[in-house]
């Protein structure tokens, strides 16, 4: 019997590698505005919403941008990103993702999704896994992006549970902070030296074992 009643998953970088598509789309934008951009800087964008990510990139550009220009740039990035995710199939699920979702439900727990991406529903449909979640937070209703705890707290509310009854799973530094500040136990997916606030760190969902947390 698990001590939790639900597991709330992040999407990008945990269930599927849309993090790579975000990287490609932001990289093209950064190159166009003369902002330096590499994998290491990209880590800081993971889990951060679209306009927040854009601000971080433009802070590295040689000139300032008007609000109108920023909206146009964000829109162009999103259109590029949507072109990239339109090619996704269930084959783009990361190793262990389906098994982890199945194991959680088989243990009698609920499943939730906490992605700040406004494209999350499209990605879930492309992957064919929308039905595997008892609740999906609609990013359009979230005022504060990760690392703020709002999205994980909202997932718990939608499930009718207290935060301490939920386990959160995240690949991003900002996402782990969101889980911890929501008062949940955090499983980080990635490297322990990066995800320093996570209670447990696994390299991928293939290593997800509910009984260990
Ligand atoms: P969109 P997550 C986040 O999703 C990504 O990690 C982040 O890189 C992206 O900027 C953000 O979604 C917004 O995505 O532009 O599609 O609304 O990690 O919370 O699943
Ligand atoms: Mg993520």
PDB file of N, CA and C and ligand atoms in Angstrom, residues 10 12-13 170-172, ligand 2:
ATOM      1  N   UNK A  10       5.138  15.912 -14.613  1.00  0.00           N
ATOM      2  CA  UNK A  10       5.440  16.934 -15.605  1.00  0.00           C
ATOM      3  C   UNK A  10       5.386  16.239 -16.975  1.00  0.00           C
ATOM      4  N   UNK A  12       6.965  17.723 -20.383  1.00  0.00           N
ATOM      5  CA  UNK A  12       8.171  17.911 -21.195  1.00  0.00           C
ATOM      6  C   UNK A  12       9.419  17.415 -20.468  1.00  0.00           C
ATOM      7  N   UNK A  13      10.082  16.438 -21.030  1.00  0.00           N
ATOM      8  CA  UNK A  13      11.317  15.938 -20.431  1.00  0.00           C
ATOM      9  C   UNK A  13      11.094  14.779 -19.482  1.00  0.00           C
ATOM     10  N   UNK A 170       9.430  15.431 -11.922  1.00  0.00           N
ATOM     11  CA  UNK A 170       9.904  16.572 -12.719  1.00  0.00           C
ATOM     12  C   UNK A 170      11.320  16.392 -13.230  1.00  0.00           C
ATOM     13  N   UNK A 171      11.609  16.975 -14.402  1.00  0.00           N
ATOM     14  CA  UNK A 171      12.983  16.947 -14.920  1.00  0.00           C
ATOM     15  C   UNK A 171      13.696  18.284 -14.778  1.00  0.00           C
ATOM     16  N   UNK A 172      12.954  19.347 -14.440  1.00  0.00           N
ATOM     17  CA  UNK A 172      13.535  20.690 -14.455  1.00  0.00           C
ATOM     18  C   UNK A 172      13.806  21.205 -13.046  1.00  0.00           C
TER      19      UNK A 172
HETATM   20 MG1  LIG B   2       9.783  19.387 -17.882  1.00  0.00          MG
END
